[in-house]
mmCIF file of C-alpha atoms and ligand atoms in Angstrom:
data_model
loop_
_atom_site.group_PDB
_atom_site.id
_atom_site.type_symbol
_atom_site.label_atom_id
_atom_site.label_comp_id
_atom_site.label_asym_id
_atom_site.label_seq_id
_atom_site.Cartn_x
_atom_site.Cartn_y
_atom_site.Cartn_z
ATOM 1 C CA MET Z 1154 -15.318 14.281 0.073
ATOM 2 C CA GLU Z 1155 -18.186 12.625 1.890
ATOM 3 C CA SER Z 1156 -17.199 9.525 3.844
ATOM 4 C CA GLN Z 1157 -18.247 6.295 2.123
ATOM 5 C CA HIS Z 1158 -18.532 2.713 3.352
ATOM 6 C CA VAL Z 1159 -16.435 0.182 1.456
ATOM 7 C CA LEU Z 1160 -16.703 -3.610 1.666
ATOM 8 C CA ILE Z 1161 -13.386 -5.366 0.992
ATOM 9 C CA ILE Z 1162 -13.318 -9.116 0.504
ATOM 10 C CA GLY Z 1163 -9.891 -10.446 1.506
ATOM 11 C CA ALA Z 1164 -7.661 -9.137 4.295
ATOM 12 C CA GLY Z 1165 -4.289 -10.140 2.827
ATOM 13 C CA LEU Z 1166 -1.757 -7.582 1.692
ATOM 14 C CA ALA Z 1167 -4.027 -6.117 -1.003
ATOM 15 C CA GLY Z 1168 -7.143 -5.826 1.167
ATOM 16 C CA THR Z 1169 -5.371 -4.436 4.242
ATOM 17 C CA CYS Z 1170 -3.230 -1.895 2.343
ATOM 18 C CA LEU Z 1171 -6.381 -0.605 0.695
ATOM 19 C CA ALA Z 1172 -8.289 -0.569 3.989
ATOM 20 C CA HIS Z 1173 -5.609 1.541 5.728
ATOM 21 C CA GLN Z 1174 -5.478 3.907 2.750
ATOM 22 C CA LEU Z 1175 -9.255 4.355 2.698
ATOM 23 C CA ILE Z 1176 -9.366 4.996 6.446
ATOM 24 C CA ALA Z 1177 -6.592 7.614 6.024
ATOM 25 C CA ASN Z 1178 -8.774 9.221 3.319
ATOM 26 C CA GLY Z 1179 -11.711 9.441 5.728
ATOM 27 C CA HIS Z 1180 -13.762 6.442 4.604
ATOM 28 C CA ARG Z 1181 -15.139 3.476 6.545
ATOM 29 C CA VAL Z 1182 -14.250 -0.113 5.698
ATOM 30 C CA GLN Z 1183 -15.672 -3.556 6.338
ATOM 31 C CA LEU Z 1184 -13.315 -6.449 5.645
ATOM 32 C CA VAL Z 1185 -14.381 -10.052 5.076
ATOM 33 C CA ASP Z 1186 -11.680 -12.697 5.499
ATOM 34 C CA ARG Z 1187 -11.909 -16.356 6.403
ATOM 35 C CA GLY Z 1188 -8.887 -15.998 8.694
ATOM 36 C CA ILE Z 1189 -6.797 -18.514 6.772
ATOM 37 C CA ASN Z 1190 -4.100 -17.090 4.551
ATOM 38 C CA HIS Z 1191 -1.724 -18.862 2.182
ATOM 39 C CA SER Z 1192 0.194 -15.954 0.682
ATOM 40 C CA THR Z 1193 0.572 -12.753 2.702
ATOM 41 C CA ALA Z 1194 1.129 -14.696 5.947
ATOM 42 C CA VAL Z 1195 3.575 -17.297 4.586
ATOM 43 C CA ALA Z 1196 5.666 -14.944 2.428
ATOM 44 C CA ALA Z 1197 9.263 -14.163 3.304
ATOM 45 C CA GLY Z 1198 8.191 -10.527 3.097
ATOM 46 C CA MET Z 1199 11.494 -9.508 1.494
ATOM 47 C CA VAL Z 1200 11.821 -6.283 -0.398
ATOM 48 C CA ASN Z 1201 14.740 -6.734 -2.762
ATOM 49 C CA PRO Z 1202 15.145 -3.758 -5.091
ATOM 50 C CA MET Z 1203 16.996 -5.533 -7.899
ATOM 51 C CA VAL Z 1204 16.334 -8.041 -10.658
ATOM 52 C CA PHE Z 1205 19.673 -9.780 -10.683
ATOM 53 C CA ARG Z 1206 20.219 -11.375 -14.056
ATOM 54 C CA ARG Z 1207 20.773 -8.072 -15.856
ATOM 55 C CA MET Z 1208 21.137 -6.108 -12.656
ATOM 56 C CA ASN Z 1209 18.126 -3.920 -13.334
ATOM 57 C CA LYS Z 1210 15.971 -2.129 -10.838
ATOM 58 C CA SER Z 1211 12.563 -3.600 -10.114
ATOM 59 C CA TRP Z 1212 9.695 -2.027 -12.028
ATOM 60 C CA ARG Z 1213 8.757 1.448 -10.611
ATOM 61 C CA LEU Z 1214 11.200 0.804 -7.799
ATOM 62 C CA ASP Z 1215 11.931 4.319 -6.567
ATOM 63 C CA GLU Z 1216 8.300 5.319 -5.972
ATOM 64 C CA PHE Z 1217 7.248 1.914 -4.583
ATOM 65 C CA MET Z 1218 10.214 1.852 -2.201
ATOM 66 C CA ILE Z 1219 9.438 5.202 -0.547
ATOM 67 C CA ASP Z 1220 5.755 4.355 -0.038
ATOM 68 C CA ALA Z 1221 6.485 0.830 1.199
ATOM 69 C CA ARG Z 1222 9.052 1.913 3.784
ATOM 70 C CA ASN Z 1223 6.731 4.661 5.114
ATOM 71 C CA TYR Z 1224 3.720 2.358 5.147
ATOM 72 C CA TYR Z 1225 5.312 -0.449 7.207
ATOM 73 C CA LEU Z 1226 7.023 1.948 9.601
ATOM 74 C CA GLN Z 1227 3.791 3.835 10.268
ATOM 75 C CA LEU Z 1228 1.837 0.597 10.540
ATOM 76 C CA GLU Z 1229 4.166 -0.572 13.316
ATOM 77 C CA GLN Z 1230 2.733 2.270 15.418
ATOM 78 C CA VAL Z 1231 -0.871 1.580 14.444
ATOM 79 C CA LEU Z 1232 -0.657 -2.175 15.093
ATOM 80 C CA ASP Z 1233 1.841 -1.879 17.952
ATOM 81 C CA SER Z 1234 3.891 -4.632 16.376
ATOM 82 C CA LYS Z 1235 7.443 -4.961 15.023
ATOM 83 C CA LEU Z 1236 7.116 -5.491 11.269
ATOM 84 C CA PHE Z 1237 9.963 -3.704 9.513
ATOM 85 C CA HIS Z 1238 13.474 -5.215 9.498
ATOM 86 C CA PRO Z 1239 16.277 -3.556 7.498
ATOM 87 C CA ILE Z 1240 18.679 -6.071 5.958
ATOM 88 C CA VAL Z 1241 21.735 -6.104 3.705
ATOM 89 C CA ILE Z 1242 21.396 -8.567 0.834
ATOM 90 C CA ARG Z 1243 24.727 -10.028 -0.265
ATOM 91 C CA ARG Z 1244 24.494 -11.281 -3.806
ATOM 92 C CA MET Z 1245 27.061 -13.954 -4.627
ATOM 93 C CA LEU Z 1246 27.610 -13.045 -8.261
ATOM 94 C CA SER Z 1247 26.829 -15.839 -10.679
ATOM 95 C CA SER Z 1248 28.929 -14.861 -13.711
ATOM 96 C CA GLU Z 1249 31.538 -12.463 -15.015
ATOM 97 C CA GLN Z 1250 28.765 -10.755 -16.929
ATOM 98 C CA GLU Z 1251 26.701 -10.148 -13.772
ATOM 99 C CA ARG Z 1252 29.780 -8.763 -12.066
ATOM 100 C CA ASN Z 1253 30.418 -6.387 -14.967
ATOM 101 C CA TYR Z 1254 26.812 -5.172 -14.866
ATOM 102 C CA TRP Z 1255 27.215 -4.411 -11.161
ATOM 103 C CA LEU Z 1256 30.576 -2.630 -11.617
ATOM 104 C CA ASP Z 1257 29.082 -0.594 -14.418
ATOM 105 C CA ARG Z 1258 25.881 0.361 -12.533
ATOM 106 C CA GLN Z 1259 27.406 1.060 -9.101
ATOM 107 C CA LYS Z 1260 28.906 4.302 -10.416
ATOM 108 C CA THR Z 1261 25.650 5.722 -11.776
ATOM 109 C CA PRO Z 1262 23.469 8.003 -9.596
ATOM 110 C CA GLU Z 1263 20.408 5.973 -10.565
ATOM 111 C CA PHE Z 1264 21.726 2.899 -8.738
ATOM 112 C CA GLN Z 1265 23.602 4.485 -5.852
ATOM 113 C CA THR Z 1266 20.721 4.080 -3.423
ATOM 114 C CA TYR Z 1267 20.699 0.333 -3.979
ATOM 115 C CA LEU Z 1268 24.154 -0.956 -5.029
ATOM 116 C CA SER Z 1269 27.148 -0.647 -2.701
ATOM 117 C CA GLU Z 1270 30.447 -0.355 -4.483
ATOM 118 C CA ILE Z 1271 32.196 -3.699 -4.634
ATOM 119 C CA THR Z 1272 35.179 -3.604 -2.250
ATOM 120 C CA PRO Z 1273 38.220 -5.919 -2.041
ATOM 121 C CA ALA Z 1274 36.476 -7.580 0.957
ATOM 122 C CA ASP Z 1275 33.401 -8.284 -1.212
ATOM 123 C CA GLU Z 1276 35.643 -9.702 -3.949
ATOM 124 C CA SER Z 1277 37.256 -12.141 -1.544
ATOM 125 C CA TYR Z 1278 34.215 -12.835 0.681
ATOM 126 C CA SER Z 1279 34.771 -16.300 2.111
ATOM 127 C CA ARG Z 1280 31.654 -17.205 4.129
ATOM 128 C CA ALA Z 1281 29.929 -18.500 0.975
ATOM 129 C CA HIS Z 1282 31.161 -20.219 -2.198
ATOM 130 C CA ASN Z 1283 32.709 -17.392 -4.134
ATOM 131 C CA GLN Z 1284 33.415 -17.703 -7.861
ATOM 132 C CA PHE Z 1285 32.828 -14.222 -9.225
ATOM 133 C CA GLY Z 1286 32.936 -12.067 -6.089
ATOM 134 C CA SER Z 1287 29.961 -10.593 -4.298
ATOM 135 C CA GLY Z 1288 28.096 -7.327 -3.926
ATOM 136 C CA ARG Z 1289 25.944 -5.808 -1.182
ATOM 137 C CA LEU Z 1290 22.515 -4.286 -1.779
ATOM 138 C CA LYS Z 1291 21.418 -1.271 0.245
ATOM 139 C CA SER Z 1292 17.930 -0.049 1.199
ATOM 140 C CA CYS Z 1293 16.513 -3.590 1.516
ATOM 141 C CA PHE Z 1294 14.176 -4.779 4.236
ATOM 142 C CA TRP Z 1295 11.855 -7.599 5.134
ATOM 143 C CA VAL Z 1296 8.462 -7.512 6.739
ATOM 144 C CA ASP Z 1297 7.412 -10.074 9.346
ATOM 145 C CA ALA Z 1298 4.664 -11.545 7.183
ATOM 146 C CA LYS Z 1299 2.915 -13.635 9.827
ATOM 147 C CA ALA Z 1300 2.809 -10.676 12.216
ATOM 148 C CA TYR Z 1301 1.570 -8.428 9.398
ATOM 149 C CA TYR Z 1302 -1.428 -10.650 8.671
ATOM 150 C CA GLU Z 1303 -2.295 -11.618 12.248
ATOM 151 C CA HIS Z 1304 -1.966 -8.136 13.760
ATOM 152 C CA ASN Z 1305 -4.002 -6.622 10.950
ATOM 153 C CA LEU Z 1306 -6.776 -9.134 11.569
ATOM 154 C CA ASP Z 1307 -6.686 -8.359 15.313
ATOM 155 C CA TYR Z 1308 -6.717 -4.629 14.632
ATOM 156 C CA PHE Z 1309 -9.704 -4.674 12.285
ATOM 157 C CA GLU Z 1310 -11.538 -7.151 14.494
ATOM 158 C CA ARG Z 1311 -11.111 -4.842 17.516
ATOM 159 C CA LYS Z 1312 -12.428 -1.940 15.450
ATOM 160 C CA GLY Z 1313 -15.488 -4.014 14.531
ATOM 161 C CA SER Z 1314 -14.437 -3.814 10.861
ATOM 162 C CA LEU Z 1315 -13.745 -7.501 10.200
ATOM 163 C CA LEU Z 1316 -16.156 -10.320 9.464
ATOM 164 C CA LYS Z 1317 -14.075 -13.468 10.017
ATOM 165 C CA GLU Z 1318 -16.007 -15.789 7.740
ATOM 166 C CA ASP Z 1319 -16.246 -17.228 4.261
ATOM 167 C CA PHE Z 1320 -17.705 -14.640 1.927
ATOM 168 C CA ASP Z 1321 -21.238 -15.888 1.402
ATOM 169 C CA LEU Z 1322 -22.107 -15.278 -2.222
ATOM 170 C CA SER Z 1323 -25.764 -16.104 -1.669
ATOM 171 C CA SER Z 1324 -25.970 -13.146 0.759
ATOM 172 C CA PHE Z 1325 -24.469 -10.710 -1.743
ATOM 173 C CA ASP Z 1326 -26.573 -8.583 -4.061
ATOM 174 C CA GLU Z 1327 -24.083 -7.101 -6.497
ATOM 175 C CA ILE Z 1328 -26.571 -4.690 -8.084
ATOM 176 C CA ASN Z 1329 -27.414 -2.943 -4.808
ATOM 177 C CA LEU Z 1330 -24.012 -3.742 -3.225
ATOM 178 C CA ASN Z 1331 -25.768 -5.297 -0.269
ATOM 179 C CA TYR Z 1332 -24.076 -7.973 1.831
ATOM 180 C CA ASN Z 1333 -25.917 -9.710 4.644
ATOM 181 C CA GLY Z 1334 -28.500 -6.932 4.840
ATOM 182 C CA LYS Z 1335 -25.994 -4.036 4.836
ATOM 183 C CA THR Z 1336 -25.589 -1.766 1.842
ATOM 184 C CA TYR Z 1337 -22.164 -0.446 0.844
ATOM 185 C CA ASP Z 1338 -21.072 2.368 -1.459
ATOM 186 C CA LYS Z 1339 -18.329 0.326 -3.074
ATOM 187 C CA VAL Z 1340 -17.121 -3.286 -2.992
ATOM 188 C CA VAL Z 1341 -13.562 -4.481 -3.677
ATOM 189 C CA PHE Z 1342 -12.445 -8.063 -4.286
ATOM 190 C CA ALA Z 1343 -8.905 -8.680 -2.987
ATOM 191 C CA VAL Z 1344 -8.965 -12.452 -2.632
ATOM 192 C CA GLY Z 1345 -5.537 -13.315 -4.081
ATOM 193 C CA TYR Z 1346 -5.083 -16.682 -5.784
ATOM 194 C CA GLN Z 1347 -8.655 -17.710 -4.944
ATOM 195 C CA GLN Z 1348 -10.011 -15.251 -7.503
ATOM 196 C CA MET Z 1349 -11.453 -17.971 -9.738
ATOM 197 C CA ASN Z 1350 -13.717 -19.151 -6.921
ATOM 198 C CA THR Z 1351 -15.721 -15.929 -7.113
ATOM 199 C CA PRO Z 1352 -17.909 -15.253 -10.163
ATOM 200 C CA PHE Z 1353 -16.748 -11.656 -10.559
ATOM 201 C CA PHE Z 1354 -13.527 -11.134 -12.519
ATOM 202 C CA LYS Z 1355 -13.058 -14.890 -12.846
ATOM 203 C CA GLU Z 1356 -12.256 -14.583 -16.553
ATOM 204 C CA LEU Z 1357 -9.107 -12.590 -15.781
ATOM 205 C CA PRO Z 1358 -5.791 -14.433 -16.156
ATOM 206 C CA ILE Z 1359 -4.790 -14.598 -12.499
ATOM 207 C CA GLN Z 1360 -2.640 -17.661 -12.054
ATOM 208 C CA GLN Z 1361 -1.806 -19.695 -9.015
ATOM 209 C CA THR Z 1362 1.927 -19.976 -8.425
ATOM 210 C CA LYS Z 1363 2.815 -22.282 -5.593
ATOM 211 C CA GLY Z 1364 5.853 -21.362 -3.518
ATOM 212 C CA GLN Z 1365 7.643 -23.349 -0.829
ATOM 213 C CA SER Z 1366 10.364 -22.429 1.627
ATOM 214 C CA ILE Z 1367 12.117 -24.139 4.533
ATOM 215 C CA ARG Z 1368 13.288 -22.865 7.895
ATOM 216 C CA VAL Z 1369 16.626 -24.182 9.066
ATOM 217 C CA HIS Z 1370 18.748 -23.903 12.184
ATOM 218 C CA SER Z 1371 22.465 -23.451 11.589
ATOM 219 C CA LYS Z 1372 25.437 -22.119 13.494
ATOM 220 C CA GLU Z 1373 27.453 -21.831 10.281
ATOM 221 C CA ILE Z 1374 25.335 -19.648 7.986
ATOM 222 C CA PRO Z 1375 26.160 -15.927 8.333
ATOM 223 C CA GLU Z 1376 23.515 -14.069 10.335
ATOM 224 C CA ASN Z 1377 24.422 -10.459 9.619
ATOM 225 C CA GLU Z 1378 23.320 -10.428 5.955
ATOM 226 C CA SER Z 1379 20.914 -12.194 3.628
ATOM 227 C CA LEU Z 1380 22.893 -14.336 1.199
ATOM 228 C CA ASN Z 1381 21.498 -14.685 -2.288
ATOM 229 C CA ARG Z 1382 22.247 -16.890 -5.236
ATOM 230 C CA LYS Z 1383 19.814 -19.485 -6.620
ATOM 231 C CA CYS Z 1384 17.849 -18.919 -3.401
ATOM 232 C CA PHE Z 1385 17.578 -16.351 -0.648
ATOM 233 C CA VAL Z 1386 18.729 -17.018 2.907
ATOM 234 C CA LEU Z 1387 16.885 -14.752 5.300
ATOM 235 C CA PRO Z 1388 18.273 -14.610 8.877
ATOM 236 C CA LEU Z 1389 15.369 -14.589 11.355
ATOM 237 C CA GLY Z 1390 17.520 -14.441 14.508
ATOM 238 C CA ASN Z 1391 18.765 -17.094 16.965
ATOM 239 C CA ASN Z 1392 20.524 -19.014 14.173
ATOM 240 C CA VAL Z 1393 17.260 -19.623 12.329
ATOM 241 C CA PHE Z 1394 17.028 -18.897 8.586
ATOM 242 C CA ARG Z 1395 14.365 -19.056 5.949
ATOM 243 C CA ILE Z 1396 15.491 -20.482 2.618
ATOM 244 C CA GLY Z 1397 13.287 -19.861 -0.391
ATOM 245 C CA ALA Z 1398 11.476 -20.004 -2.523
ATOM 246 C CA THR Z 1399 10.276 -22.351 -5.241
ATOM 247 C CA TYR Z 1400 8.102 -21.374 -8.222
ATOM 248 C CA GLU Z 1401 5.546 -23.961 -9.275
ATOM 249 C CA TRP Z 1402 3.322 -22.552 -11.995
ATOM 250 C CA ASP Z 1403 -0.412 -23.264 -12.185
ATOM 251 C CA ASN Z 1404 -0.378 -25.175 -8.950
ATOM 252 C CA PRO Z 1405 -2.722 -24.251 -6.081
ATOM 253 C CA ASP Z 1406 -1.882 -27.397 -4.087
ATOM 254 C CA LEU Z 1407 -1.022 -26.649 -0.456
ATOM 255 C CA THR Z 1408 0.949 -29.793 0.357
ATOM 256 C CA PRO Z 1409 4.666 -29.471 1.132
ATOM 257 C CA THR Z 1410 6.689 -31.718 -1.159
ATOM 258 C CA GLU Z 1411 9.992 -33.606 -0.871
ATOM 259 C CA GLU Z 1412 10.951 -32.320 -4.357
ATOM 260 C CA ALA Z 1413 10.701 -28.711 -3.213
ATOM 261 C CA LYS Z 1414 12.658 -29.457 -0.045
ATOM 262 C CA LYS Z 1415 15.414 -31.093 -2.088
ATOM 263 C CA GLU Z 1416 15.464 -28.227 -4.571
ATOM 264 C CA LEU Z 1417 15.905 -25.710 -1.752
ATOM 265 C CA MET Z 1418 18.647 -27.795 -0.106
ATOM 266 C CA ASP Z 1419 20.444 -28.068 -3.468
ATOM 267 C CA HIS Z 1420 20.204 -24.319 -3.928
ATOM 268 C CA LEU Z 1421 21.540 -23.693 -0.445
ATOM 269 C CA SER Z 1422 24.504 -25.949 -1.215
ATOM 270 C CA VAL Z 1423 25.396 -23.634 -4.110
ATOM 271 C CA LEU Z 1424 25.959 -20.929 -1.499
ATOM 272 C CA GLY Z 1425 27.941 -22.983 0.968
ATOM 273 C CA SER Z 1426 28.631 -26.373 2.546
ATOM 274 C CA TYR Z 1427 26.904 -25.426 5.780
ATOM 275 C CA SER Z 1428 25.619 -27.888 8.316
ATOM 276 C CA TYR Z 1429 22.029 -27.270 9.395
ATOM 277 C CA GLU Z 1430 18.834 -28.943 10.598
ATOM 278 C CA ILE Z 1431 15.509 -28.346 8.885
ATOM 279 C CA ILE Z 1432 12.894 -26.997 11.294
ATOM 280 C CA ASP Z 1433 9.838 -26.907 9.027
ATOM 281 C CA GLN Z 1434 8.548 -26.243 5.534
ATOM 282 C CA GLN Z 1435 6.057 -23.579 4.421
ATOM 283 C CA VAL Z 1436 3.731 -23.611 1.429
ATOM 284 C CA GLY Z 1437 1.839 -20.764 -0.182
ATOM 285 C CA VAL Z 1438 0.304 -19.661 -3.454
ATOM 286 C CA ARG Z 1439 1.013 -16.327 -5.137
ATOM 287 C CA PRO Z 1440 -1.570 -14.620 -7.346
ATOM 288 C CA THR Z 1441 0.441 -13.983 -10.522
ATOM 289 C CA VAL Z 1442 -0.293 -12.589 -13.980
ATOM 290 C CA LEU Z 1443 1.530 -13.617 -17.156
ATOM 291 C CA ASP Z 1444 2.597 -10.058 -17.970
ATOM 292 C CA ARG Z 1445 3.919 -9.783 -14.379
ATOM 293 C CA ARG Z 1446 1.822 -6.741 -13.614
ATOM 294 C CA PRO Z 1447 -0.948 -6.503 -11.016
ATOM 295 C CA ILE Z 1448 -4.577 -6.055 -12.031
ATOM 296 C CA LEU Z 1449 -6.566 -3.183 -10.583
ATOM 297 C CA GLY Z 1450 -9.753 -1.500 -11.643
ATOM 298 C CA ALA Z 1451 -13.502 -1.545 -12.015
ATOM 299 C CA HIS Z 1452 -15.739 -4.367 -13.180
ATOM 300 C CA HIS Z 1453 -16.691 -3.977 -16.841
ATOM 301 C CA SER Z 1454 -20.434 -3.821 -16.161
ATOM 302 C CA ILE Z 1455 -21.250 -3.843 -12.420
ATOM 303 C CA LYS Z 1456 -21.079 -0.343 -10.997
ATOM 304 C CA ASN Z 1457 -18.837 0.312 -7.977
ATOM 305 C CA LEU Z 1458 -17.386 -3.201 -7.968
ATOM 306 C CA TYR Z 1459 -13.561 -3.274 -8.049
ATOM 307 C CA LEU Z 1460 -10.596 -5.623 -8.142
ATOM 308 C CA PHE Z 1461 -7.161 -5.479 -6.457
ATOM 309 C CA ASN Z 1462 -5.121 -8.555 -7.338
ATOM 310 C CA GLY Z 1463 -2.105 -10.039 -9.131
ATOM 311 C CA LEU Z 1464 0.534 -8.835 -6.653
ATOM 312 C CA GLY Z 1465 2.767 -11.754 -7.677
ATOM 313 C CA THR Z 1466 6.244 -12.114 -6.239
ATOM 314 C CA LYS Z 1467 6.768 -8.494 -5.170
ATOM 315 C CA GLY Z 1468 3.576 -7.796 -3.253
ATOM 316 C CA TYR Z 1469 5.307 -6.352 -0.208
ATOM 317 C CA LEU Z 1470 7.037 -3.749 -2.365
ATOM 318 C CA MET Z 1471 4.128 -2.763 -4.581
ATOM 319 C CA ALA Z 1472 0.953 -2.985 -2.499
ATOM 320 C CA PRO Z 1473 1.117 0.330 -0.555
ATOM 321 C CA THR Z 1474 1.502 2.500 -3.696
ATOM 322 C CA LEU Z 1475 -1.039 0.477 -5.649
ATOM 323 C CA ALA Z 1476 -3.570 0.783 -2.821
ATOM 324 C CA ARG Z 1477 -3.247 4.562 -3.015
ATOM 325 C CA GLU Z 1478 -3.646 4.527 -6.795
ATOM 326 C CA LEU Z 1479 -6.725 2.327 -6.571
ATOM 327 C CA ALA Z 1480 -8.265 4.613 -3.925
ATOM 328 C CA ASP Z 1481 -7.576 7.642 -6.134
ATOM 329 C CA PHE Z 1482 -9.217 5.859 -9.051
ATOM 330 C CA MET Z 1483 -12.271 4.812 -7.032
ATOM 331 C CA PHE Z 1484 -12.894 8.182 -5.389
ATOM 332 C CA GLU Z 1485 -11.226 10.822 -7.549
ATOM 333 C CA GLY Z 1486 -11.572 9.189 -10.957
ATOM 334 C CA ILE Z 1487 -7.805 9.429 -11.507
ATOM 335 C CA PRO Z 1488 -7.093 6.900 -14.279
ATOM 336 C CA LEU Z 1489 -4.974 3.883 -13.443
ATOM 337 C CA ASP Z 1490 -1.745 3.375 -15.318
ATOM 338 C CA LYS Z 1491 -2.458 1.265 -18.431
ATOM 339 C CA GLU Z 1492 0.151 -1.271 -17.304
ATOM 340 C CA ILE Z 1493 -1.839 -2.185 -14.186
ATOM 341 C CA SER Z 1494 -5.360 -1.433 -15.290
ATOM 342 C CA ILE Z 1495 -7.911 -4.209 -15.666
ATOM 343 C CA GLU Z 1496 -8.814 -2.552 -18.963
ATOM 344 C CA ARG Z 1497 -5.871 -4.204 -20.676
ATOM 345 C CA PHE Z 1498 -7.970 -7.377 -20.476
ATOM 346 C CA TYR Z 1499 -11.176 -5.782 -21.788
ATOM 347 C CA SER Z 1500 -11.915 -5.336 -25.479
ATOM 348 C CA LYS Z 1501 -13.095 -2.015 -26.951
ATOM 349 C CA SER Z 1502 -16.706 -3.122 -26.461
ATOM 350 C CA ASN Z 1503 -15.902 -3.687 -22.770
ATOM 351 C CA VAL Z 1504 -16.077 -7.465 -22.954
ATOM 352 C CA PRO Z 1505 -13.343 -9.401 -21.134
ATOM 353 C CA ILE Z 1506 -10.754 -10.862 -23.487
ATOM 354 C CA VAL Z 1507 -10.429 -14.459 -22.389
HETATM 355 C C1 FAD O 1473 6.186 -18.804 -0.540
HETATM 356 C C2 FAD O 1473 5.934 -17.350 -0.856
HETATM 357 C C3 FAD O 1473 6.950 -16.424 -0.634
HETATM 358 C C4 FAD O 1473 6.725 -15.078 -0.918
HETATM 359 N N1 FAD O 1473 7.733 -14.206 -0.654
HETATM 360 C C5 FAD O 1473 7.540 -12.887 -0.924
HETATM 361 C C6 FAD O 1473 8.552 -11.952 -0.608
HETATM 362 O O1 FAD O 1473 9.607 -12.295 -0.057
HETATM 363 N N2 FAD O 1473 8.333 -10.652 -0.915
HETATM 364 C C7 FAD O 1473 7.173 -10.222 -1.502
HETATM 365 O O2 FAD O 1473 7.015 -9.030 -1.767
HETATM 366 N N3 FAD O 1473 6.186 -11.098 -1.803
HETATM 367 C C8 FAD O 1473 6.348 -12.409 -1.529
HETATM 368 N N4 FAD O 1473 5.348 -13.298 -1.805
HETATM 369 C C9 FAD O 1473 4.167 -12.809 -2.532
HETATM 370 C C10 FAD O 1473 3.148 -12.119 -1.622
HETATM 371 O O3 FAD O 1473 2.926 -12.928 -0.515
HETATM 372 C C11 FAD O 1473 1.838 -11.873 -2.419
HETATM 373 O O4 FAD O 1473 2.110 -11.000 -3.489
HETATM 374 C C12 FAD O 1473 0.748 -11.231 -1.573
HETATM 375 O O5 FAD O 1473 0.727 -11.750 -0.290
HETATM 376 C C13 FAD O 1473 -0.622 -11.415 -2.188
HETATM 377 O O6 FAD O 1473 -1.544 -10.765 -1.348
HETATM 378 P P1 FAD O 1473 -3.111 -10.790 -1.621
HETATM 379 O O7 FAD O 1473 -3.734 -9.950 -0.578
HETATM 380 O O8 FAD O 1473 -3.392 -10.456 -3.040
HETATM 381 O O9 FAD O 1473 -3.544 -12.310 -1.453
HETATM 382 P P2 FAD O 1473 -3.684 -13.240 -0.108
HETATM 383 O O10 FAD O 1473 -2.561 -13.018 0.815
HETATM 384 O O11 FAD O 1473 -3.914 -14.598 -0.636
HETATM 385 O O12 FAD O 1473 -4.984 -12.677 0.585
HETATM 386 C C14 FAD O 1473 -6.279 -12.971 0.164
HETATM 387 C C15 FAD O 1473 -7.180 -13.119 1.398
HETATM 388 O O13 FAD O 1473 -8.504 -13.327 0.923
HETATM 389 C C16 FAD O 1473 -9.154 -14.240 1.767
HETATM 390 N N5 FAD O 1473 -10.202 -14.882 0.987
HETATM 391 C C17 FAD O 1473 -10.113 -15.409 -0.251
HETATM 392 N N6 FAD O 1473 -11.308 -15.881 -0.644
HETATM 393 C C18 FAD O 1473 -12.171 -15.654 0.380
HETATM 394 C C19 FAD O 1473 -13.550 -15.926 0.582
HETATM 395 N N7 FAD O 1473 -14.300 -16.498 -0.351
HETATM 396 N N8 FAD O 1473 -14.108 -15.586 1.773
HETATM 397 C C20 FAD O 1473 -13.379 -14.973 2.743
HETATM 398 N N9 FAD O 1473 -12.056 -14.677 2.583
HETATM 399 C C21 FAD O 1473 -11.462 -15.027 1.424
HETATM 400 C C22 FAD O 1473 -8.085 -15.223 2.225
HETATM 401 O O14 FAD O 1473 -8.431 -15.761 3.485
HETATM 402 C C23 FAD O 1473 -6.829 -14.325 2.256
HETATM 403 O O15 FAD O 1473 -6.541 -13.901 3.576
HETATM 404 C C24 FAD O 1473 5.497 -14.643 -1.488
HETATM 405 C C25 FAD O 1473 4.478 -15.566 -1.666
HETATM 406 C C26 FAD O 1473 4.676 -16.908 -1.364
HETATM 407 C C27 FAD O 1473 3.573 -17.875 -1.578
#
């Protein structure tokens, strides 16, 4: 296929995953990003395969997991930066029912990649409050989110493929896909929770879900695994841990709050009576959708204008596969899965359902 030039607004997880995919497919990209990020760069970057309550796998886990692992490992070479960190997640089980789900699932081939069999040592694990035993998750990892965002910006800037600026709507002609005097073949909006500040796709139900986390220093919290119950405890090295995260619906405010700090400290105390000092507090906003599925696809009336958004709480797991599916849709006409397609929000007459 002939190489095309694609303008991508937003160089967070969505925009950069798509940019790398398009380059791999032989296209040229131009990213626009203001250089300030409140989601991709402040995330914990954890890829946890399970949804704990009923001990189910995350949606489309097996395919997302393979793509995600390959993407971050390959990107380490491209960006010359350490991004990918394998980790064991130790779930402190919260009920007899959760324990039974685990015991039941651990024997099935479907779960063997992710659930370790509960051993006597897991049952009696003593470095956290232990009521119902614990279990270890396999195949988990976390991505250094700050490094991911910053090194991607550096990389695209060095290639001359990044405009570090506010997207200037008055310089954009959406009919001719011209921005600042340059014409593009396709344009993609990947602006995360700031979607409603752009006129295109603003009717779509992308919500702003504030999330806060704290970093603490402690010599008592275990460093070899990521403890999980009520909150996650991610060891960052040198006795520093990130504790997260809160969920504050419909809230784009970027101020750290005492309430969130207290909530996180309370949740940490459910795991153990550790002594620690708080280093700092992070705030971000996730772009979420009520049906918990991302939104990808083409604008209902403007030709060659696309959207990649709604990555929600599991962006680091889903984005690499979704970027490939969006590229295939844009260039090969391969239909997007109904569950992620923007068309679920358009009526039969192609009008957005508000
Ligand atoms: C506290 C917190 C913890 C999280 N933890 C995890 C986790 O552990 N695991 C996980 O998988 N996910 C996690 N997430 C979710 C994950 O971060 C998001 O799913 C993902 O980062 C969203 O990426 P995005 O590219 O859609 O949006 P963003 O990261 O918001 O990127 C959008 C980009 O667009 C740019 N932009 C917007 N408007 C304009 C404009 N007008 N002009 C120029 N540039 C513009 C912004 O500068 C920004 O860089 C977490 C999120 C938060 C907030």
